[in-house]
Coordinates of C-alpha atoms in Angstrom, one line a residue:
M1 CA -0.1 -0.2 -0.1
I2 CA 2.9 2.3 0.8
K3 CA 4.2 1.7 -3.0
R4 CA 0.8 2.7 -4.1
F5 CA 0.8 6.1 -2.3
I6 CA 4.2 6.8 -3.3
S7 CA 3.3 6.1 -6.9
V8 CA 0.3 8.5 -6.7
L9 CA 2.4 11.1 -5.1
Y10 CA 4.9 10.8 -8.0
C11 CA 2.1 11.3 -10.8
V12 CA 0.9 14.2 -8.6
L13 CA 4.4 16.0 -9.0
I14 CA 4.4 15.4 -12.8
V15 CA 0.9 16.7 -13.3
C16 CA 1.5 19.8 -11.1
S17 CA 4.9 20.7 -13.0
V18 CA 2.6 22.0 -15.7
N19 CA 0.3 24.8 -14.3
A20 CA -3.4 24.1 -15.0
S21 CA -5.6 26.5 -16.9
V22 CA -6.6 29.5 -14.9
K23 CA -9.9 29.3 -16.6
D24 CA -10.7 26.3 -14.5
S25 CA -13.2 27.0 -11.7
I26 CA -11.4 24.5 -9.5
P27 CA -7.7 23.8 -9.1
A28 CA -5.9 21.0 -10.9
F29 CA -6.2 18.1 -8.4
I30 CA -5.9 14.3 -8.0
G31 CA -7.4 12.0 -5.4
Y32 CA -6.7 8.6 -4.6
S33 CA -8.5 6.0 -2.3
Y34 CA -7.6 2.5 -1.4
I35 CA -9.4 -0.1 0.7
P36 CA -7.0 -3.0 1.3
S37 CA -9.5 -5.4 2.8
L38 CA -12.8 -4.9 1.1
K39 CA -15.4 -7.4 2.3
W40 CA -18.2 -8.4 0.0
R41 CA -21.5 -10.0 1.1
V42 CA -24.9 -10.9 -0.7
H43 CA -28.3 -10.7 1.2
P44 CA -31.8 -11.4 0.0
N45 CA -33.4 -8.2 -0.8
E46 CA -36.7 -8.6 1.1
K47 CA -34.5 -9.1 4.3
I48 CA -33.9 -5.5 4.5
F49 CA -37.5 -4.7 5.4
P50 CA -39.1 -5.3 8.8
K51 CA -41.4 -8.6 8.7
F52 CA -44.6 -6.7 9.0
L53 CA -43.8 -5.0 5.5
R54 CA -43.0 -8.2 3.7
D55 CA -45.4 -10.0 1.6
K56 CA -45.0 -13.8 2.4
K57 CA -46.1 -14.7 -1.1
Y58 CA -42.9 -13.4 -2.6
E59 CA -40.6 -14.6 0.2
R60 CA -38.5 -17.6 -1.1
E61 CA -35.8 -19.6 0.6
K62 CA -32.3 -18.7 -0.6
F63 CA -29.9 -21.7 -1.5
L64 CA -26.8 -19.9 -2.7
K65 CA -24.4 -19.5 0.0
Y66 CA -21.2 -17.3 -0.7
D67 CA -17.6 -17.4 0.9
F68 CA -16.0 -14.3 -0.4
D69 CA -12.4 -13.4 -0.6
V70 CA -11.0 -10.3 1.0
N71 CA -10.0 -8.0 -1.8
G72 CA -8.8 -4.6 -2.3
M73 CA -10.6 -1.6 -4.1
S74 CA -8.7 1.4 -5.6
S75 CA -10.3 4.7 -6.9
I76 CA -8.4 7.3 -8.6
E77 CA -10.0 10.7 -9.7
G78 CA -8.9 14.3 -11.1
N79 CA -9.3 16.9 -13.7
F80 CA -6.1 16.6 -15.4
A81 CA -6.1 19.8 -17.3
I82 CA -3.4 18.8 -19.6
R83 CA -4.4 17.3 -22.8
K84 CA -1.8 14.5 -23.3
L85 CA -2.6 13.2 -19.8
G86 CA -6.2 13.6 -20.3
L87 CA -6.2 11.3 -23.5
R88 CA -4.0 8.7 -21.8
W89 CA -6.4 8.6 -18.9
G90 CA -9.3 8.3 -21.3
L91 CA -7.9 5.0 -22.5
S92 CA -8.1 3.5 -19.0
A93 CA -11.7 4.8 -18.6
N94 CA -12.7 3.1 -21.9
M95 CA -12.5 -0.4 -20.5
E96 CA -15.4 -2.7 -21.7
N97 CA -15.9 0.0 -24.7
N98 CA -18.3 1.9 -22.5
L99 CA -19.8 5.4 -23.6
I100 CA -18.5 7.3 -20.6
G101 CA -15.0 6.3 -21.3
K102 CA -15.4 7.1 -25.1
A103 CA -16.8 10.6 -24.1
Y104 CA -13.8 11.4 -22.1
K105 CA -11.2 9.7 -24.5
Y106 CA -12.5 11.7 -27.5
G107 CA -13.1 14.8 -25.5
G108 CA -9.4 14.9 -24.7
Y109 CA -10.0 16.1 -21.2
L110 CA -12.8 17.4 -19.2
G111 CA -10.6 19.3 -16.7
Y112 CA -12.5 22.6 -17.4
R113 CA -15.2 24.4 -15.4
S114 CA -15.6 21.9 -12.5
W115 CA -15.5 18.6 -14.7
W116 CA -13.5 15.5 -13.6
L117 CA -13.2 11.9 -14.0
K118 CA -13.1 9.0 -11.5
I119 CA -12.1 5.4 -12.2
Q120 CA -12.8 2.6 -9.6
N121 CA -11.6 -1.1 -9.8
S122 CA -12.0 -4.1 -7.6
K123 CA -12.3 -7.9 -7.8
I124 CA -15.1 -10.2 -6.7
S125 CA -13.9 -13.6 -5.9
G126 CA -14.3 -16.7 -3.6
T127 CA -16.5 -19.8 -3.5
A128 CA -20.3 -20.2 -3.9
N129 CA -22.3 -23.3 -2.7
W130 CA -25.5 -24.3 -3.9
T131 CA -27.9 -26.1 -1.4
G132 CA -31.0 -26.5 -3.6
Q133 CA -32.2 -28.8 -6.2
T134 CA -29.7 -29.9 -8.7
T135 CA -29.5 -32.0 -11.8
V136 CA -26.9 -34.0 -13.8
N137 CA -23.8 -32.1 -14.9
T138 CA -24.6 -29.0 -12.6
P139 CA -22.1 -28.4 -9.9
T140 CA -23.1 -27.7 -6.4
S141 CA -20.2 -25.5 -5.9
C142 CA -18.0 -22.9 -7.9
E143 CA -14.9 -20.8 -7.5
F144 CA -15.3 -17.3 -9.1
S145 CA -13.0 -14.4 -9.8
N146 CA -14.7 -11.4 -11.5
K147 CA -14.2 -7.8 -11.6
Y148 CA -16.1 -4.8 -10.3
F149 CA -15.4 -1.6 -12.5
N150 CA -16.7 1.9 -12.3
V151 CA -16.2 5.0 -14.1
E152 CA -17.7 8.4 -13.8
I153 CA -17.6 11.9 -15.2
I154 CA -18.5 14.3 -12.3
K155 CA -19.6 17.9 -12.2
A156 CA -19.6 20.2 -9.2
S157 CA -23.1 21.3 -8.4
N158 CA -24.1 24.7 -9.4
M159 CA -26.7 25.0 -6.7
Y160 CA -23.9 25.2 -4.1
K161 CA -21.1 27.6 -5.1
H162 CA -18.1 25.6 -5.1
M163 CA -15.3 28.1 -4.4
G164 CA -17.1 30.4 -2.1
N165 CA -19.5 33.3 -1.8
G166 CA -22.4 31.0 -0.9
D167 CA -23.9 29.5 2.3
P168 CA -21.0 28.3 4.5
T169 CA -22.5 24.9 5.0
N170 CA -22.9 24.2 1.2
I171 CA -19.3 25.4 0.6
I172 CA -18.0 22.6 3.1
L173 CA -20.2 19.9 1.8
G174 CA -19.0 19.9 -1.8
T175 CA -22.3 18.8 -3.6
Y176 CA -21.8 17.2 -6.9
W177 CA -23.7 15.2 -9.6
G178 CA -22.8 13.1 -12.6
I179 CA -23.1 10.1 -15.1
G180 CA -21.3 6.9 -15.2
Y181 CA -20.9 3.2 -16.2
T182 CA -20.8 0.1 -13.8
S183 CA -20.1 -3.4 -14.5
L184 CA -19.8 -6.5 -12.4
G185 CA -20.0 -10.3 -12.4
L186 CA -20.6 -12.9 -9.7
P187 CA -22.8 -16.1 -9.1
M188 CA -26.2 -15.3 -8.9
E189 CA -29.3 -17.2 -7.5
F190 CA -32.4 -16.4 -9.5
E191 CA -36.1 -17.4 -9.4
T192 CA -37.7 -18.8 -12.4
T193 CA -41.2 -18.0 -13.6
V194 CA -43.7 -19.9 -15.4
T195 CA -47.4 -19.4 -16.6
D196 CA -50.2 -21.4 -18.0
T197 CA -51.9 -18.6 -19.9
D198 CA -49.7 -15.3 -20.2
V199 CA -47.5 -12.9 -18.5
S200 CA -50.6 -11.6 -16.2
E201 CA -50.8 -14.9 -14.3
L202 CA -47.0 -15.7 -13.5
E203 CA -46.0 -18.2 -11.0
F204 CA -42.6 -19.2 -9.4
G205 CA -40.9 -22.3 -10.9
V206 CA -38.0 -24.1 -9.4
S207 CA -35.0 -21.8 -8.2
S208 CA -31.6 -22.0 -9.8
Y209 CA -28.3 -20.4 -9.9
D210 CA -25.6 -19.1 -12.4
T211 CA -21.9 -19.5 -11.7
L212 CA -21.3 -16.1 -13.7
F213 CA -23.9 -13.6 -13.9
T214 CA -22.9 -10.2 -15.3
A215 CA -24.4 -6.9 -15.6
K216 CA -23.8 -3.6 -17.1
Y217 CA -25.5 -0.2 -16.2
Y218 CA -25.2 3.4 -17.2
T219 CA -25.9 5.6 -14.2
A220 CA -26.8 8.9 -12.8
F221 CA -25.9 10.0 -9.4
F222 CA -25.7 13.0 -7.0
G223 CA -23.9 13.4 -3.5
W224 CA -21.5 15.5 -1.5
D225 CA -17.8 14.8 -0.7
M226 CA -16.3 17.0 2.1
L227 CA -12.9 15.5 1.7
R228 CA -12.7 16.3 -2.1
Q229 CA -14.3 19.8 -1.3
L230 CA -11.5 20.7 1.3
C231 CA -8.7 19.8 -1.3
Q232 CA -10.4 22.0 -4.0
T233 CA -11.0 24.9 -1.8
Q234 CA -7.7 24.4 -0.2
G235 CA -8.9 24.8 3.4
K236 CA -10.1 28.4 2.9
Y237 CA -13.6 27.7 4.4
G238 CA -14.3 26.1 7.8
I239 CA -17.3 25.5 10.0
I240 CA -17.0 29.0 11.5
P241 CA -17.6 31.7 8.8
G242 CA -14.7 33.6 7.7
K243 CA -12.2 31.3 9.5
P244 CA -10.2 28.6 7.4
A245 CA -10.7 24.9 8.0
W246 CA -9.1 23.1 10.9
R247 CA -6.2 21.1 10.0
L248 CA -7.5 18.0 11.9
G249 CA -11.2 17.3 11.4
I250 CA -13.8 14.7 10.3
Y251 CA -15.2 14.1 6.8
N252 CA -18.2 12.7 5.4
T253 CA -19.1 11.5 1.9
C254 CA -22.5 10.2 0.8
A255 CA -23.7 9.4 -2.8
D256 CA -27.0 7.9 -4.4
K257 CA -27.0 6.4 -7.7
I258 CA -29.4 4.8 -10.0
G259 CA -28.6 2.9 -13.1
F260 CA -30.3 1.1 -16.1
G261 CA -28.8 -1.6 -18.3
S262 CA -28.7 -5.5 -18.9
G263 CA -28.1 -8.5 -17.0
R264 CA -26.9 -11.7 -18.6
L265 CA -27.1 -15.3 -17.5
S266 CA -24.1 -17.6 -18.8
N267 CA -24.8 -20.9 -20.4
H268 CA -24.5 -22.7 -17.0
G269 CA -27.7 -20.7 -15.5
V270 CA -29.5 -21.3 -18.7
Y271 CA -29.0 -25.0 -18.7
M272 CA -29.7 -25.5 -15.0
A273 CA -32.8 -23.4 -15.2
E274 CA -34.3 -25.4 -18.1
A275 CA -33.1 -28.8 -16.8
L276 CA -34.9 -28.1 -13.5
N277 CA -38.1 -26.9 -15.2
P278 CA -38.5 -29.5 -18.1
G279 CA -40.8 -28.4 -21.0
K280 CA -39.9 -24.8 -20.7
E281 CA -37.2 -22.6 -22.2
I282 CA -35.5 -19.4 -21.7
E283 CA -35.5 -17.7 -24.9
K284 CA -33.4 -14.6 -23.8
N285 CA -30.4 -15.1 -21.5
K286 CA -30.1 -11.3 -21.5
G287 CA -32.7 -8.8 -20.2
F288 CA -33.2 -5.4 -18.7
S289 CA -31.8 -4.7 -15.4
F290 CA -31.7 -1.8 -12.9
L291 CA -29.2 -0.8 -10.1
V292 CA -29.9 1.3 -7.0
D293 CA -26.8 2.1 -5.2
F294 CA -26.1 4.0 -1.8
S295 CA -22.5 4.6 -0.5
I296 CA -21.1 6.6 2.4
S297 CA -17.7 7.1 3.9
L298 CA -16.9 8.6 7.4
G299 CA -13.5 9.3 8.9
L300 CA -10.8 11.6 10.1
R301 CA -8.7 13.8 7.8
Y302 CA -5.7 16.0 8.1
Y303 CA -4.3 18.7 5.7
L304 CA -0.9 20.2 5.2
I305 CA 0.5 22.8 2.6
V306 CA 3.8 22.1 0.9
K307 CA 3.9 24.8 -1.8
P308 CA 2.9 24.5 -4.5
L309 CA 0.8 21.6 -3.3
F310 CA -2.1 21.3 -1.1
I311 CA -2.2 17.8 0.6
T312 CA -5.1 16.1 2.4
A313 CA -4.8 12.6 4.0
A314 CA -7.6 10.7 5.4
V315 CA -8.5 7.3 7.1
G316 CA -12.0 6.3 7.2
Y317 CA -14.7 3.4 6.8
D318 CA -16.6 3.0 3.6
F319 CA -19.9 1.3 3.1
S320 CA -21.7 0.6 -0.2
A321 CA -25.2 -1.2 -0.7
M322 CA -26.5 -2.2 -4.2
I323 CA -29.7 -3.7 -5.3
I324 CA -29.6 -5.3 -8.6
S325 CA -32.8 -6.3 -10.0
G326 CA -34.3 -7.4 -13.4
G327 CA -34.9 -10.4 -15.7
P328 CA -37.4 -11.3 -18.6
A329 CA -40.9 -12.7 -17.6
A330 CA -42.4 -15.8 -19.2
Q331 CA -44.6 -14.8 -21.9
D332 CA -46.5 -18.1 -22.7
N333 CA -46.8 -21.6 -21.4
K334 CA -43.6 -22.6 -23.2
Q335 CA -41.4 -20.0 -22.1
L336 CA -39.2 -20.0 -18.8
G337 CA -38.7 -16.4 -17.3
Y338 CA -36.3 -15.7 -14.5
E339 CA -35.8 -12.6 -11.9
Y340 CA -33.1 -11.8 -9.5
D341 CA -33.1 -9.0 -6.7
P342 CA -30.2 -9.3 -4.4
L343 CA -28.8 -6.7 -2.1
V344 CA -24.9 -6.7 -2.6
I345 CA -22.7 -5.1 0.0
N346 CA -19.1 -4.0 0.3
R347 CA -17.3 -2.3 3.2
G348 CA -13.9 -1.8 4.6
V349 CA -11.3 0.6 6.0
S350 CA -10.2 3.2 3.6
F351 CA -7.2 5.3 3.1
K352 CA -7.6 8.4 1.0
L353 CA -5.0 11.1 -0.5
Y354 CA -6.2 14.2 -2.1
V355 CA -3.5 16.7 -3.7
S356 CA -4.4 20.0 -5.4
W357 CA -2.1 22.6 -7.1
I358 CA -1.9 26.0 -5.3
N359 CA -2.4 28.5 -8.1
N360 CA -1.4 32.1 -7.1
K361 CA -2.2 33.9 -10.4

């Protein structure tokens, strides 16, 4: 982890060696976050509601049990207002040929007027064990190792003035919004659906699971980030109006995200579902899916000024909860539909570093 931070600081010195455009409404900055021991967990979605709010008709026993490995998650963000660096960074953002990465790549850079880019990577790995019904040639356990990837183009909110001259509370929060792309893969339990007539009279079939379910979403989000805001305003604004921020303090970040895209079953999921529900066929292994994501981080931060750099370091605890839901329904008595709606959680202690260039012009 120390090597990672040294590498990031080295990149910062390179970036800051060339002065950013004075037309930018925020200074040139870079932010890096690393969670060395990220813990994943999957819960049935209905379990998040109190029992008196649940509809027993839709409660189903869950048969897929996970034993996740502990992996790391890294995030890097910034408004590299230098064309060559912007183009190179765009190549990394364009993983999986997504439109968000393309926008950054072909735009050259978006380091003007409060726009910046964030890239996040992690691995989802471990072992999954199936305790439900099975059939020939369908394993009851599987090892998995897949990736979680997230890229975002972010904009400082105009509602809350970013660099001052607004309400002091809003200046400290650092409110923002943006658009992004998220992809992930993991084993997934899903409920099959059948009908004797049409889609208006669906019933549950036999539950099944997929060794590699994948999903891709285009997202929209908003939130606030006190740590990033402190770095961008360079400690000029504190809780007390007219006073600079304390060197040692508490930070909080929060974001809400919604996404729309597709979820896809692998051949294993299709084969197992059809074998457990004879006479029915899955016509589409890919269907509409949506994502609802809530994330929060809380911890301690400290800043220092080593001209021409403003440096903010922090340690905190990050928590994220994603609800993934979707799947096509059975349209007639020959089709086999499926649906899924797990709550996917990741959490862990994080180390964060933000550095901005102090422009005295």
